[in-house]
Coordinates of C-alpha atoms and ligand atoms in Angstrom, one line a residue:
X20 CA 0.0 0.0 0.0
X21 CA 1.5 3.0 -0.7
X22 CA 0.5 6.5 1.1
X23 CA 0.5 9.3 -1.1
X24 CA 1.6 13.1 0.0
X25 CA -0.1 15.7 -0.8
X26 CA 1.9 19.0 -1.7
X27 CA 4.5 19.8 0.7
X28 CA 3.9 23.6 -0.3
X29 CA 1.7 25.1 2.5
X30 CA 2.8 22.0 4.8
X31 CA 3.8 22.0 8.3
X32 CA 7.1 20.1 8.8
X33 CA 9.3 19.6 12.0
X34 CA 12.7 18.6 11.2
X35 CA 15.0 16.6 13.7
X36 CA 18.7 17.5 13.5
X37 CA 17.9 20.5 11.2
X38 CA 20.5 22.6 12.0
X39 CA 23.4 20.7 10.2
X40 CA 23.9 18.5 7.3
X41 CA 21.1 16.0 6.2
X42 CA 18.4 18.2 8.5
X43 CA 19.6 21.2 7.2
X44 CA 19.5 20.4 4.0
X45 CA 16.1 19.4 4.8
X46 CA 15.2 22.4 6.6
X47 CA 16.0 24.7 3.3
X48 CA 14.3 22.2 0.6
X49 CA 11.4 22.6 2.4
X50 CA 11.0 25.9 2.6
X51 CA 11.9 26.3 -0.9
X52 CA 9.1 24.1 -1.2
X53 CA 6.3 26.5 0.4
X54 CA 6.3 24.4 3.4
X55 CA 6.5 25.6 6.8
X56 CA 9.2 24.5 9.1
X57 CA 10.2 24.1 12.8
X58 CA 13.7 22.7 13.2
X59 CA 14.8 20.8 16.5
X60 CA 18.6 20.4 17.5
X61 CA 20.5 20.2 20.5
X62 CA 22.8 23.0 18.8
X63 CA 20.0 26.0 18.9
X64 CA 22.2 28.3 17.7
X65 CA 22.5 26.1 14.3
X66 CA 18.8 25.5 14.2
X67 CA 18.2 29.0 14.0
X68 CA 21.0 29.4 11.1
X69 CA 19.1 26.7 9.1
X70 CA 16.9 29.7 8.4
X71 CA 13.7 27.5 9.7
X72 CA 10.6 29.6 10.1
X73 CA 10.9 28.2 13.7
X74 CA 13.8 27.3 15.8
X75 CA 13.8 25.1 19.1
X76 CA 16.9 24.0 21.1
X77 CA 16.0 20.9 22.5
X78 CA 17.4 17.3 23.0
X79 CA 16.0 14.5 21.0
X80 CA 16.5 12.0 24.1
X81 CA 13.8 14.2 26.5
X82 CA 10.9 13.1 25.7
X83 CA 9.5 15.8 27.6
X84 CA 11.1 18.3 25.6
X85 CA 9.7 16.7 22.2
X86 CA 6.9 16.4 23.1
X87 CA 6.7 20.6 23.6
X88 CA 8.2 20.9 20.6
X89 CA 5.5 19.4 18.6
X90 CA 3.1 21.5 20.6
X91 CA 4.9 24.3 20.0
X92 CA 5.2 23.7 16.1
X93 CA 1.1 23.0 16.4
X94 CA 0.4 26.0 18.2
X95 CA 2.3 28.0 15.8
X96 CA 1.1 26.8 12.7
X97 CA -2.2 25.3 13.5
X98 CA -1.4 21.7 12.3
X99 CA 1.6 19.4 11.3
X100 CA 1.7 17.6 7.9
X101 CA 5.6 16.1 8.4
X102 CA 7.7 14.6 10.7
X103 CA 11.2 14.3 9.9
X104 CA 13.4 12.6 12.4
X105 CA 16.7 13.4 11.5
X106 CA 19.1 13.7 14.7
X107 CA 21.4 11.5 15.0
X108 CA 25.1 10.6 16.4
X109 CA 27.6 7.9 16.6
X110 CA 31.1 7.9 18.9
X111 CA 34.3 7.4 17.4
X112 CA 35.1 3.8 16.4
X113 CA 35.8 2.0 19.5
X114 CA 34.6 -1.7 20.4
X115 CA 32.2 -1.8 23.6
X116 CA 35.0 -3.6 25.4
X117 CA 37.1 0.0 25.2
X118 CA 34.3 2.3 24.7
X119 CA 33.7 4.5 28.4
X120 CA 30.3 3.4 30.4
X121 CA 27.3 5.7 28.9
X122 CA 29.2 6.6 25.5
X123 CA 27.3 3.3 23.9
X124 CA 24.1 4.2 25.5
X125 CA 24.5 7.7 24.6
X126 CA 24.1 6.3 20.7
X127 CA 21.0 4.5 21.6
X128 CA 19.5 7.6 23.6
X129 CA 19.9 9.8 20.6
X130 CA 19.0 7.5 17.7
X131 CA 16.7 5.3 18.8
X132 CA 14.9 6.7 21.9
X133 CA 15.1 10.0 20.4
X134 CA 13.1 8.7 16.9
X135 CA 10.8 7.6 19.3
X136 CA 10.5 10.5 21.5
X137 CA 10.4 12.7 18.0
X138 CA 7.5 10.5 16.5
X139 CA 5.4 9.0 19.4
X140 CA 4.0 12.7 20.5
X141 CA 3.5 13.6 16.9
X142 CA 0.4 11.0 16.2
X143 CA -2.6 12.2 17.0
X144 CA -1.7 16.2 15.1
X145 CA -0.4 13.3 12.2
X146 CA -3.9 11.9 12.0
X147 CA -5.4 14.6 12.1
X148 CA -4.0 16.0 9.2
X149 CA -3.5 12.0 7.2
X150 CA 0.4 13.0 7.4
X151 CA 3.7 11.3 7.1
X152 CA 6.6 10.2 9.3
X153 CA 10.1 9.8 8.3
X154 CA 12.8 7.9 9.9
X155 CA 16.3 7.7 9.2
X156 CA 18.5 4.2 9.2
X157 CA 21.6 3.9 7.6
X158 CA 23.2 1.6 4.9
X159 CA 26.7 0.5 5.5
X160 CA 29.4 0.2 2.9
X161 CA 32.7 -1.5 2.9
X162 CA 30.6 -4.1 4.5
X163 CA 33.1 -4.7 8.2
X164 CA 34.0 -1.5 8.1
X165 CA 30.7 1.3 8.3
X166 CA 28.0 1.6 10.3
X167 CA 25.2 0.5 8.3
X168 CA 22.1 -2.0 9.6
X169 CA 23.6 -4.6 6.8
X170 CA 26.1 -6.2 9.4
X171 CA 27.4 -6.2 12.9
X172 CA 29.3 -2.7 12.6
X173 CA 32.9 -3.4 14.3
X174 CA 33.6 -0.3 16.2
X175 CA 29.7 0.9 15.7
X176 CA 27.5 -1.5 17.2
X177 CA 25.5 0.7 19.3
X178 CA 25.3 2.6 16.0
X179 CA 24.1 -0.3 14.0
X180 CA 22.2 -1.7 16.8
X181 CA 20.5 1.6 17.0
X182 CA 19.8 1.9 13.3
X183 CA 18.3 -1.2 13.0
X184 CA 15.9 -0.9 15.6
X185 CA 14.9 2.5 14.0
X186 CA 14.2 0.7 11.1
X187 CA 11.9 -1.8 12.4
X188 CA 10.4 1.2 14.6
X189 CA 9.3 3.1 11.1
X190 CA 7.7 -0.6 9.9
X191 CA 5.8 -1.3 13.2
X192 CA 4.7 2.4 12.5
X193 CA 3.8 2.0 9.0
X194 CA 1.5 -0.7 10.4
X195 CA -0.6 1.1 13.1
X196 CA -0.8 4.0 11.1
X197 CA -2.2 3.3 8.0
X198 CA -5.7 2.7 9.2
X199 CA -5.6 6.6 9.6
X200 CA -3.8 7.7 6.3
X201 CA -0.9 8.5 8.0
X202 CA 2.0 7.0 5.6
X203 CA 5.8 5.7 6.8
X204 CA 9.3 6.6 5.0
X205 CA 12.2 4.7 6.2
X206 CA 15.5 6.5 4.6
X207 CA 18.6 4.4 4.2
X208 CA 21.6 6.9 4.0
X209 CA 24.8 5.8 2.3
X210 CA 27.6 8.2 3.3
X211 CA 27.1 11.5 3.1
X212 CA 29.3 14.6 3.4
X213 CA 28.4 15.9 6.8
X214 CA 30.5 16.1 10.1
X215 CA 29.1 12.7 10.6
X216 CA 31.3 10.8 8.0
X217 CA 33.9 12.7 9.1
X218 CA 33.9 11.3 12.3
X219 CA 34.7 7.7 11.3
X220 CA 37.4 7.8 8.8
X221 CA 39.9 4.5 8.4
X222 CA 42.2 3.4 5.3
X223 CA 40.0 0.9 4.1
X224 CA 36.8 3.4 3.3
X225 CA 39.2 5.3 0.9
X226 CA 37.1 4.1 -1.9
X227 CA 33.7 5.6 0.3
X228 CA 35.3 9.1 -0.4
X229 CA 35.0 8.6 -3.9
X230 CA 31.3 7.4 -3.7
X231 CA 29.8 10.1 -0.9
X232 CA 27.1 12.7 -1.7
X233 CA 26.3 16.1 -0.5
X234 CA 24.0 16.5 2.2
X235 CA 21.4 18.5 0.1
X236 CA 21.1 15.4 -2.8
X237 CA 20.8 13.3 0.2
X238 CA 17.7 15.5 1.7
X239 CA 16.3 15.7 -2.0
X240 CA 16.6 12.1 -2.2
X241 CA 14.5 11.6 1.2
X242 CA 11.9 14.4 0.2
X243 CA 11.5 13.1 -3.2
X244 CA 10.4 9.7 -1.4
X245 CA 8.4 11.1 1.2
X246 CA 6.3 12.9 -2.0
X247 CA 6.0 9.5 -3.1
X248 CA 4.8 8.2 -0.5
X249 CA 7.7 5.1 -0.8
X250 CA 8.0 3.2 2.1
X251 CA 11.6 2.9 1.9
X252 CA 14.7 4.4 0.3
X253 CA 18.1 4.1 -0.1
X254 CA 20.0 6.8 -0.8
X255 CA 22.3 7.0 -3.3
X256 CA 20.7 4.0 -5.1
X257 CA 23.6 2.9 -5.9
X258 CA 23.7 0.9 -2.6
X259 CA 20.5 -1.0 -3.9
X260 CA 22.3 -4.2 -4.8
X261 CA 23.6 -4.5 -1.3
X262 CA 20.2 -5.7 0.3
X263 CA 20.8 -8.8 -1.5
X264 CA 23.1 -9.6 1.0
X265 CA 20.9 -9.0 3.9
X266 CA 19.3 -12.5 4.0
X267 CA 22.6 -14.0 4.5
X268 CA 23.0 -12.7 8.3
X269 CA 24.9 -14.8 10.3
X270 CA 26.4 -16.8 7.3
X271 CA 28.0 -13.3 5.9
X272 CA 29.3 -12.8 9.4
X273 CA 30.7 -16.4 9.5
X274 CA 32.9 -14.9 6.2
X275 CA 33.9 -12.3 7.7
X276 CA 35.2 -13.5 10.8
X277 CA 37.4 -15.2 8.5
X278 CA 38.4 -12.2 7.2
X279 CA 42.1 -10.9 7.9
X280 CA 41.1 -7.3 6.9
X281 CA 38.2 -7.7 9.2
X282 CA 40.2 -9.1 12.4
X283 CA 42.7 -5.9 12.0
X284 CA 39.6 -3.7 12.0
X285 CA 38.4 -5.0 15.6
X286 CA 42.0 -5.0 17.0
X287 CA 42.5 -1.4 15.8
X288 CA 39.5 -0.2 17.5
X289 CA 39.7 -2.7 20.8
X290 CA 42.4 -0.6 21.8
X291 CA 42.3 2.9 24.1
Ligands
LIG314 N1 26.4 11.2 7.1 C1 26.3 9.9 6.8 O1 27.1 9.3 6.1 C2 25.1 9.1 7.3 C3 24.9 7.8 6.8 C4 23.8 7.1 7.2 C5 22.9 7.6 8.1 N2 23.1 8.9 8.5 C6 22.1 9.5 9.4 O2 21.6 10.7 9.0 C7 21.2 11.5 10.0 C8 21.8 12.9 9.9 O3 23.2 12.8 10.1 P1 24.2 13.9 9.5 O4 25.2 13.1 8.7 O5 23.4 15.0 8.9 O6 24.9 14.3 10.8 P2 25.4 15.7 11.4 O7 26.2 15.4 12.5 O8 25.9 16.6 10.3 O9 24.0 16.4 11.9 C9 23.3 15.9 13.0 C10 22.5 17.0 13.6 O10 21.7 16.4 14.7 C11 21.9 17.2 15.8 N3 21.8 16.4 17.0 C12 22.7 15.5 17.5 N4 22.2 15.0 18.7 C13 21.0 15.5 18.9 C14 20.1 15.4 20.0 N5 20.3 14.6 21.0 N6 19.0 16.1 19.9 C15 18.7 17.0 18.9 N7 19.6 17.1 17.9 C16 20.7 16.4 17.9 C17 23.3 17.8 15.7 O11 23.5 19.0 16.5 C18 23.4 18.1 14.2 O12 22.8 19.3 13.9 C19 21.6 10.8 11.3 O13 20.5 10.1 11.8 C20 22.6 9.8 10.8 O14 22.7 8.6 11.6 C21 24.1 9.7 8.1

């Protein structure tokens, strides 16, 4: 079933994460669209530069805080068509054995309670106007190496872990919701040239630098779906052929334990 948009000019959007990279380039396509837009971050001073017609400081992981927001964007503009959660983080590459007590859960917090948090008080405005929810997974490529939802991330696993439950938080969504019109876009980002990617460089993603995006094709990508109501996207589609893999699970991991490349990987980042 797929869940058509209407026209996202004269729409009311709140944006997770809009004050940098995929958000913010989300923040300005829609208002170049005709839509109005509240943008959350933690950083308010960059939500406000994203030029948003509303700007909220606020922490995706306070679900008390999210929940004003979305009353707050309601109150302002009388209704809200779109809900894009966007924030997201990850720590430096590090295995769980190294990584410092809360720094793992920190991921989780963000990425996964905070889609939640972002989404969950947002239902009943989202009925009420037969709107749309978009959440925001991730696509990993070299396969041991990124922290994609294809395998168990080495050095990412909250961030895979976290990823992967978002994506079956936007399917159990799609599920409830559609009874009310209210339609479900799960967005699979390859990488993407934001402070993000930055953040886990190692020698054997040289070949990812070739093959990243801008932030605003990646946000175009996302809005183009959402428009189309598809329930999923990934984004570039170059990175299509690599859910073919997914049914192998366990078996793929079995290879790559066997990998040399792969045991190098967790040794370099089982160390402080
Ligand atoms: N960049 C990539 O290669 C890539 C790949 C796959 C998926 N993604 C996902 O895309 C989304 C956007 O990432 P990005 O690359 O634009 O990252 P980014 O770091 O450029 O931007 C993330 C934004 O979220 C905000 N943020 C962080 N924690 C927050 C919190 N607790 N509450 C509110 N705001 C918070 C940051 O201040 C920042 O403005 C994330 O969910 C990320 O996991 C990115």
């Amino acid at each position: 079933m797929v869940h058509r948009m209407r026209d996202v000019a004269g729409a009311v959007a709140l944006v997770t994460g809009g004050g940098n990279g995929i958000g913010a380039a989300m923040v300005k396509l829609l208002r170049d669209k005709g839509a109005k837009v509240c943008a959350v971050d933690i950083d308010e001073e960059a939500a406000q530069r994203s030029g948003a017609d509303l700007a909220i400081g606020a922490d995706v992981a306070d679900r008390e805080a999210m929940a004003a927001a979305v009353d707050r964007t309601v109150a302002e503009f009388g209704k809200l068509d779109l809900v894009f959660a966007i924030a997201g983080i990850t720590h430096p590459p590090a295995t769980l054995r190294v990584l410092k007590p809360g720094e793992a859960q920190r991921v989780i917090d963000v990425n996964l309670t905070g889609t939640l948090n972002t989404v969950q008080p947002a239902i009943e405005p989202l009925i009420a106007t037969r709107g749309h929810i978009v959440v925001v997974s991730s696509m990993g490529w070299p396969a041991n190496t990124d922290y994609g939802i294809l395998l168990p991330a080495v050095g990412g696993v909250a961030y895979s872990t976290s990823k992967t439950a978002v994506e079956m938080l936007g399917r159990g969504l799609r599920m409830e919701l559609a009874q009310y019109g209210v339609g479900v876009t799960i967005g699979y980002f390859g990488p993407i040239d934001t402070a993000m990617v930055h953040l886990t460089p190692n020698p054997a993603t040289k070949a990812k630098w070739k093959l990243i995006i801008s932030p605003e094709k990646a946000a175009a990508g996302l809005l183009r779906a959402t428009e189309r109501g598809k329930v999923r996207v990934i984004i570039p589609a170059r990175w299509n052929f690599l859910n073919a893999i997914r049914p192998l699970g366990v078996h793929m991991d079995n290879l790559l334990l066997r990998s040399k490349k792969q045991r190098a990987f967790v040794r370099s980042y089982d160390s402080d």
